[in-house]
PDB file of C-alpha atoms in Angstrom:
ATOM      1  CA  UNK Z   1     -49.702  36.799 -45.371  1.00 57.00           C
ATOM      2  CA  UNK Z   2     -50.370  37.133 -41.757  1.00 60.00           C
ATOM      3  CA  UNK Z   3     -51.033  34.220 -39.364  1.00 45.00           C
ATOM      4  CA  UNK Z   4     -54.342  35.148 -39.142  1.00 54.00           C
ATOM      5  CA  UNK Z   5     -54.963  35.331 -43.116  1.00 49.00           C
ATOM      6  CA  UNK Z   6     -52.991  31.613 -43.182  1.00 40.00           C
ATOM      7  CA  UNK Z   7     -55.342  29.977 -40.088  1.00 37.00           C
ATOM      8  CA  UNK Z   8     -58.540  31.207 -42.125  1.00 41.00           C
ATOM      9  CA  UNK Z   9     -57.494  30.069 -45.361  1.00 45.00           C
ATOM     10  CA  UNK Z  10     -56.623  26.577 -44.048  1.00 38.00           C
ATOM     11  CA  UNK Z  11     -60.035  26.588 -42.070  1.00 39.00           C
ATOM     12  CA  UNK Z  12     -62.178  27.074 -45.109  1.00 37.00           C
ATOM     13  CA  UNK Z  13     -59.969  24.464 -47.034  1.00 41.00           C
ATOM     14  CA  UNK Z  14     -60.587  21.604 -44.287  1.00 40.00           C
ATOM     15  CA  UNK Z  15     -64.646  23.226 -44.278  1.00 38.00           C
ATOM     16  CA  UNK Z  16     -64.919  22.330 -48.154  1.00 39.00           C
ATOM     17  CA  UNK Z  17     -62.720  19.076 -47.739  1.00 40.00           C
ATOM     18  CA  UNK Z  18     -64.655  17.393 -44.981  1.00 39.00           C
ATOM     19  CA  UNK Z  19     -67.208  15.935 -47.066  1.00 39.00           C
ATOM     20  CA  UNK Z  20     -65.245  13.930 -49.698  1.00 41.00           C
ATOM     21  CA  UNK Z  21     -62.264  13.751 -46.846  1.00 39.00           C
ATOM     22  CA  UNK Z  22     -64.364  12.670 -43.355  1.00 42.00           C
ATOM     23  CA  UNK Z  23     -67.293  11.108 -45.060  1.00 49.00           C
ATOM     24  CA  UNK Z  24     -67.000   7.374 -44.596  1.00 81.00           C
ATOM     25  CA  UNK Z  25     -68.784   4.255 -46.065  1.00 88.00           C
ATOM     26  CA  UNK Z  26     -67.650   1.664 -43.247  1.00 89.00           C
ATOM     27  CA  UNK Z  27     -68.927  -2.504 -42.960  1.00 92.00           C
ATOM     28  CA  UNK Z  28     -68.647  -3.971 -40.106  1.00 91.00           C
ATOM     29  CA  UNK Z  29     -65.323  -6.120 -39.972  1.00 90.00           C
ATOM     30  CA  UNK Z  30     -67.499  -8.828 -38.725  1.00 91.00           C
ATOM     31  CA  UNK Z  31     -68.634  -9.816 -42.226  1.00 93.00           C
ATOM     32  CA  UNK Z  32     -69.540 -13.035 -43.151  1.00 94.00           C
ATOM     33  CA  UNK Z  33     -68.757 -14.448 -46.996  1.00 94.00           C
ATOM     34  CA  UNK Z  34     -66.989 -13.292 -49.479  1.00 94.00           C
ATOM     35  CA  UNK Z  35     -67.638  -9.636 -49.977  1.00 94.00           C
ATOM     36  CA  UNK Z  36     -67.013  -8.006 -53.809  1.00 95.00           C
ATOM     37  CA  UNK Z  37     -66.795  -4.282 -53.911  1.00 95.00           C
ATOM     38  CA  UNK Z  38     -66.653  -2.810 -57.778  1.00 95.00           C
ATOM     39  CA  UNK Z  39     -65.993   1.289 -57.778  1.00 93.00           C
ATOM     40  CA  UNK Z  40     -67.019   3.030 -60.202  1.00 92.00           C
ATOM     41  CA  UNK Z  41     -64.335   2.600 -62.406  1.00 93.00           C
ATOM     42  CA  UNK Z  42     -64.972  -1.223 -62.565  1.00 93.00           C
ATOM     43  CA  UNK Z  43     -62.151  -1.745 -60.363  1.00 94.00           C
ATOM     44  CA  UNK Z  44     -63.199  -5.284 -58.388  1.00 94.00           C
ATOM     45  CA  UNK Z  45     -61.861  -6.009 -54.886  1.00 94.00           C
ATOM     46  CA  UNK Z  46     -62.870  -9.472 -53.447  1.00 94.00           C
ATOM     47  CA  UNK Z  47     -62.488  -9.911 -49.459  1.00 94.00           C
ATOM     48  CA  UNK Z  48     -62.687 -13.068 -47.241  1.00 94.00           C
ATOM     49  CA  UNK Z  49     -64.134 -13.175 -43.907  1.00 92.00           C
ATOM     50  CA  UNK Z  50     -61.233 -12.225 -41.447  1.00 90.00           C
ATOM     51  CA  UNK Z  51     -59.563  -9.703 -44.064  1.00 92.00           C
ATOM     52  CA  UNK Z  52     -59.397  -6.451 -43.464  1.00 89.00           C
ATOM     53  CA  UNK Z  53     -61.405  -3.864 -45.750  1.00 89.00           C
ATOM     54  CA  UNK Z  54     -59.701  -0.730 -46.826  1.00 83.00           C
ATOM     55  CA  UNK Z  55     -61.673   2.529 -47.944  1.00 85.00           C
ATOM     56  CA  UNK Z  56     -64.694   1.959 -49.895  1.00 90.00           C
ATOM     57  CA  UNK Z  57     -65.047   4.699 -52.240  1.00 90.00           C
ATOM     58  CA  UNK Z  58     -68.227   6.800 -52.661  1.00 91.00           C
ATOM     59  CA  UNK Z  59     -70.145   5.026 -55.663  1.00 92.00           C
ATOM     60  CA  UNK Z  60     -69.133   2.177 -55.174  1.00 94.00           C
ATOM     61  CA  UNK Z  61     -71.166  -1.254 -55.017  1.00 94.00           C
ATOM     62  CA  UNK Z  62     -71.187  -4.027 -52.489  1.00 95.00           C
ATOM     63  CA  UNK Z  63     -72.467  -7.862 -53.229  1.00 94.00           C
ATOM     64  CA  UNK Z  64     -72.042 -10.491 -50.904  1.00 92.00           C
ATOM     65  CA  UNK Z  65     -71.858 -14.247 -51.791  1.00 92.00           C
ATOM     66  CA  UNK Z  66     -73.453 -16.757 -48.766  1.00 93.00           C
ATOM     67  CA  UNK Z  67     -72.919 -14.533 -46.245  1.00 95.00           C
ATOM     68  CA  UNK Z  68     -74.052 -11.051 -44.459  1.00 95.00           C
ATOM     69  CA  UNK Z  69     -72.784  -7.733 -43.649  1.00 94.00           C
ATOM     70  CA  UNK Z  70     -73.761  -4.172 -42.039  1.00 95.00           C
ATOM     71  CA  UNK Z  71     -72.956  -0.787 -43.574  1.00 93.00           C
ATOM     72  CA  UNK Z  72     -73.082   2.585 -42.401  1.00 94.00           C
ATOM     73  CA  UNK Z  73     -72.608   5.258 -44.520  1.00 93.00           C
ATOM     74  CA  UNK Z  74     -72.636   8.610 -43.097  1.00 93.00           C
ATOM     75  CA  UNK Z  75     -74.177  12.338 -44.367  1.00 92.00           C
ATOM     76  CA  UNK Z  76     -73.690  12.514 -47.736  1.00 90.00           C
ATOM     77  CA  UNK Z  77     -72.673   9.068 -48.450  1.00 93.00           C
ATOM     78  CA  UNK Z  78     -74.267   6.998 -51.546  1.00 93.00           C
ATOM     79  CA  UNK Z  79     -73.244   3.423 -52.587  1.00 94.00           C
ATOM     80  CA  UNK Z  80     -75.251   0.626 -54.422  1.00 95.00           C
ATOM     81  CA  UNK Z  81     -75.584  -3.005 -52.755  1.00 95.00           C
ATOM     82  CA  UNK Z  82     -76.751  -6.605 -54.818  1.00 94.00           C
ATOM     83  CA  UNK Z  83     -77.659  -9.386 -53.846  1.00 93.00           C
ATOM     84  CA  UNK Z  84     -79.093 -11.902 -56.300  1.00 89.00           C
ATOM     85  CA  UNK Z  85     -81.336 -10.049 -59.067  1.00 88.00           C
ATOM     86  CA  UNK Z  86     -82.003  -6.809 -56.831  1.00 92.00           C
ATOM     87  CA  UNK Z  87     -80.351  -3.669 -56.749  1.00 93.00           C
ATOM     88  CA  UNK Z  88     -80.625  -1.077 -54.078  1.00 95.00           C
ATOM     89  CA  UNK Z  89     -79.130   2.646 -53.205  1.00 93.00           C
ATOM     90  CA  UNK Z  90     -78.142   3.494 -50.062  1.00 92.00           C
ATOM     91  CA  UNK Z  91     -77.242   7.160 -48.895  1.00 91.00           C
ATOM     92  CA  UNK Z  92     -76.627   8.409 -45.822  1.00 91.00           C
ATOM     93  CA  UNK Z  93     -77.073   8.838 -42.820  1.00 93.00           C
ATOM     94  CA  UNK Z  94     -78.397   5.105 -42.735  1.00 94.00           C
ATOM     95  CA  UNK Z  95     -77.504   1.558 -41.895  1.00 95.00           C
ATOM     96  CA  UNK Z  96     -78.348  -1.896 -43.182  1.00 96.00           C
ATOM     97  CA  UNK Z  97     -78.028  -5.405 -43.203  1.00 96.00           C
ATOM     98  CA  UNK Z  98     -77.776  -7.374 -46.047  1.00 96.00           C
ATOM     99  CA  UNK Z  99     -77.387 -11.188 -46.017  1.00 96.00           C
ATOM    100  CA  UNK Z 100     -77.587 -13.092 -49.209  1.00 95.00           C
ATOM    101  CA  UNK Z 101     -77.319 -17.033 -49.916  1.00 92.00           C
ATOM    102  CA  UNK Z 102     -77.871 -18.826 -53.341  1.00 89.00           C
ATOM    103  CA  UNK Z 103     -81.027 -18.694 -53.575  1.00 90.00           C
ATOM    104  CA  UNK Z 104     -82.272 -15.910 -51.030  1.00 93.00           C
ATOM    105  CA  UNK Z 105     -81.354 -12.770 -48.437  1.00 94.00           C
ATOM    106  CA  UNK Z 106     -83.056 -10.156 -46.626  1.00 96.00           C
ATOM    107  CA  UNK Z 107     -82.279  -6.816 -46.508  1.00 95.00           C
ATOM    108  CA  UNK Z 108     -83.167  -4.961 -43.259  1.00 96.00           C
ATOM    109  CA  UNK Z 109     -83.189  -1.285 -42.917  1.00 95.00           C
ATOM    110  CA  UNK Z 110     -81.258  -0.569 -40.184  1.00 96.00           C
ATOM    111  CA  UNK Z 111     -81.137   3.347 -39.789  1.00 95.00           C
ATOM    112  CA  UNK Z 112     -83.020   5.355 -43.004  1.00 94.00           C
ATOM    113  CA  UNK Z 113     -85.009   4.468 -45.956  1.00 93.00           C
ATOM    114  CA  UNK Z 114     -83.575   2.225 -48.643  1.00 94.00           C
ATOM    115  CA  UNK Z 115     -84.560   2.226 -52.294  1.00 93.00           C
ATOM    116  CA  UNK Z 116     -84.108  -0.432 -54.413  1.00 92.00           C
ATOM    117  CA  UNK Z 117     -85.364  -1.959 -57.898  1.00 91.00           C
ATOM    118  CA  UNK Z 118     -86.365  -5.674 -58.226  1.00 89.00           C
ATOM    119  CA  UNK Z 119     -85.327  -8.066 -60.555  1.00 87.00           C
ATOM    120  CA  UNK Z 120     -88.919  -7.214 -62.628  1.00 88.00           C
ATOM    121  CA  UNK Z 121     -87.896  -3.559 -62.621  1.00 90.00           C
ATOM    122  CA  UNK Z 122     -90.487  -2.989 -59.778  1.00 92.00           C
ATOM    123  CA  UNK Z 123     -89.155   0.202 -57.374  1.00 94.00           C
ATOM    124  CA  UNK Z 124     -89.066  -0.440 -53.992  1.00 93.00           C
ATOM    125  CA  UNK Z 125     -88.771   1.563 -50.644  1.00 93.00           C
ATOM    126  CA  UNK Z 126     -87.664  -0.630 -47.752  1.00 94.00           C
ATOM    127  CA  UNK Z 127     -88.733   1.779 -44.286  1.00 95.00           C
ATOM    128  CA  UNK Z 128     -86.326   2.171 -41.332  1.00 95.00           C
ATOM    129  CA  UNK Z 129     -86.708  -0.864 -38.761  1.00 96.00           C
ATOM    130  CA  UNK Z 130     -87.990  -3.349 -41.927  1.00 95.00           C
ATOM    131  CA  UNK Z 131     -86.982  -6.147 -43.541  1.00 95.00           C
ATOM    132  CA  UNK Z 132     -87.417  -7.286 -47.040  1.00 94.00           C
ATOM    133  CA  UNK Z 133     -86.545 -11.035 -47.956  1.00 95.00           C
ATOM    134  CA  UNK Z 134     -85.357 -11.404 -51.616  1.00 93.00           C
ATOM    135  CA  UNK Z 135     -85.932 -14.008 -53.722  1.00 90.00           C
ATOM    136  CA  UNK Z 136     -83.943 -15.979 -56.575  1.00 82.00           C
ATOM    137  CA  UNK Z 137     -86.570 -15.965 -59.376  1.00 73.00           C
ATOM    138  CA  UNK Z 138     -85.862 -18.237 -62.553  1.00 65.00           C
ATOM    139  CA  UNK Z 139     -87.600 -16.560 -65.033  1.00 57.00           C
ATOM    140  CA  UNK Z 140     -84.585 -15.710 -67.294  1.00 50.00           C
ATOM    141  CA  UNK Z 141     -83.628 -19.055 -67.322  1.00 53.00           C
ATOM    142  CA  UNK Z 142     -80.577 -18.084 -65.543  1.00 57.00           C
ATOM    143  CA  UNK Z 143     -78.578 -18.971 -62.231  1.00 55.00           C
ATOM    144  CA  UNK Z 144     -76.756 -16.724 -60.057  1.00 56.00           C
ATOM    145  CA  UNK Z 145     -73.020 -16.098 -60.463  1.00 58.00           C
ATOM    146  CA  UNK Z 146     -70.696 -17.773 -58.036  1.00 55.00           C
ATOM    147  CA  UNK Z 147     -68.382 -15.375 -56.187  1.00 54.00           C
ATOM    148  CA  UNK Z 148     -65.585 -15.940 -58.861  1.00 55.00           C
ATOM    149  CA  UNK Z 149     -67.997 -14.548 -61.037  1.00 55.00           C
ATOM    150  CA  UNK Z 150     -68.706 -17.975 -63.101  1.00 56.00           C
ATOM    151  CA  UNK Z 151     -72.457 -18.989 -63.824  1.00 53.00           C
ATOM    152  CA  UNK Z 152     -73.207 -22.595 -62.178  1.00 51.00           C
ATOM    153  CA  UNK Z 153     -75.116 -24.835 -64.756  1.00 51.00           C
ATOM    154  CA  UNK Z 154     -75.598 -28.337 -64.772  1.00 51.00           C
ATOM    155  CA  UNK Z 155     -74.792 -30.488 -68.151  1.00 51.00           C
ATOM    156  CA  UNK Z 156     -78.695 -30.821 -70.283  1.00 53.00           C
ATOM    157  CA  UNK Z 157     -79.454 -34.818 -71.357  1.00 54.00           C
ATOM    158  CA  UNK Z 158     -78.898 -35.630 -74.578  1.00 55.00           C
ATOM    159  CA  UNK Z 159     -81.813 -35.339 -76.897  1.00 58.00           C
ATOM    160  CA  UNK Z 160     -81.462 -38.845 -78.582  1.00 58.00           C
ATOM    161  CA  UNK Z 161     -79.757 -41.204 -76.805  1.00 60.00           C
ATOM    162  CA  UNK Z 162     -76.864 -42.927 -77.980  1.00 61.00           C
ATOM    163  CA  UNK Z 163     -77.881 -46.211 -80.139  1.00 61.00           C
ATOM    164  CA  UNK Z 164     -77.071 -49.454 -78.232  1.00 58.00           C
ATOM    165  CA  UNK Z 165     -73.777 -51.402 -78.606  1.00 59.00           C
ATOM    166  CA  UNK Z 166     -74.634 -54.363 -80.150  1.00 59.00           C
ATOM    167  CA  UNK Z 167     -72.347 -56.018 -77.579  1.00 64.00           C
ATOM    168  CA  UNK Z 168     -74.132 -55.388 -74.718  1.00 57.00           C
ATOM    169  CA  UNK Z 169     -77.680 -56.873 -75.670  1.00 59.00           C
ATOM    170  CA  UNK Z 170     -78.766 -60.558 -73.779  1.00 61.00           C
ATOM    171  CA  UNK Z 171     -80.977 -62.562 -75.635  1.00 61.00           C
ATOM    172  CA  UNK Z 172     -84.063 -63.355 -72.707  1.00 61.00           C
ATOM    173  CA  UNK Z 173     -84.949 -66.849 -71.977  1.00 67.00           C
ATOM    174  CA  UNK Z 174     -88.480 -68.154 -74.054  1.00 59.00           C
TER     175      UNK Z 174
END
């Protein structure tokens, strides 16, 4: 094989290669919250403000518990972001912001169109340069997970409350 055969062969090899090997899905280390990245796979990675984020793979998606972060994703680039009840694909090239509390966010579209569902199943196409404020809606009598991944509730009142201890009763003055 000449040198010649060897430099083309390697050229078309990084030329196929760039876009799973160059093509990257980056948030901005200044991140506030805890952010939760699931691949594919299922495979759950939790980070703290301050930590640093290794690659996100392609497919993946991004939540965010009381906080906010910005993502770029590049040409070819496709990942899923949550926050509360909505659900919204991102490819590239684009950029958002998405910052999410207990009971609310926004998601602004940086750079590109986003699509997204909401929690009625409704489709949704946020434009470049918008923002979209989401809501916590009740309807399934539910609340949102914590970042652990628990479901806050709050202990129901007893239906019939507990008869009286005879102890306890005062006779009233006539």
């Amino acid at each position: 094989m000449s040198c010649k055969q060897f430099v083309f062969i390697l050229w078309v090899t990084a030329v196929f290669n760039v876009s799973s090997s160059w093509a990257k899905i980056t948030v901005d280390p200044a991140f506030q919250g805890t952010l939760v990245i699931t691949s594919e796979s299922g495979e759950i990675s939790l980070y703290e403000v301050g930590e640093s984020i290794g690659e996100i793979p392609q497919g993946a998606s991004l939540e965010v518990f009381d906080g906010s972060f910005q993502l770029t994703l590049e040409a070819g680039d496709k990942i899923s972001v949550e926050c509360l009840t909505y659900t919204f694909d991102a490819q590239g090239p684009s950029s958002l912001t998405l910052t999410c509390g207990e009971n609310e966010g926004t998601l602004e579209a940086v750079k590109g169109d986003i699509k997204g569902v909401s929690p009625e199943g409704e489709a949704l196409q946020i434009k470049e340069g918008t923002a979209f404020p989401l809501k916590w809606t009740d309807d399934a009598g539910e609340v949102p997970p914590t970042a652990e991944g628990e479901t806050v509730a709050t202990t129901p009142e007893p239906s019939d409350p507990a008869p009286p201890d005879s102890r306890s009763i005062q006779s009233s003055p006539s």
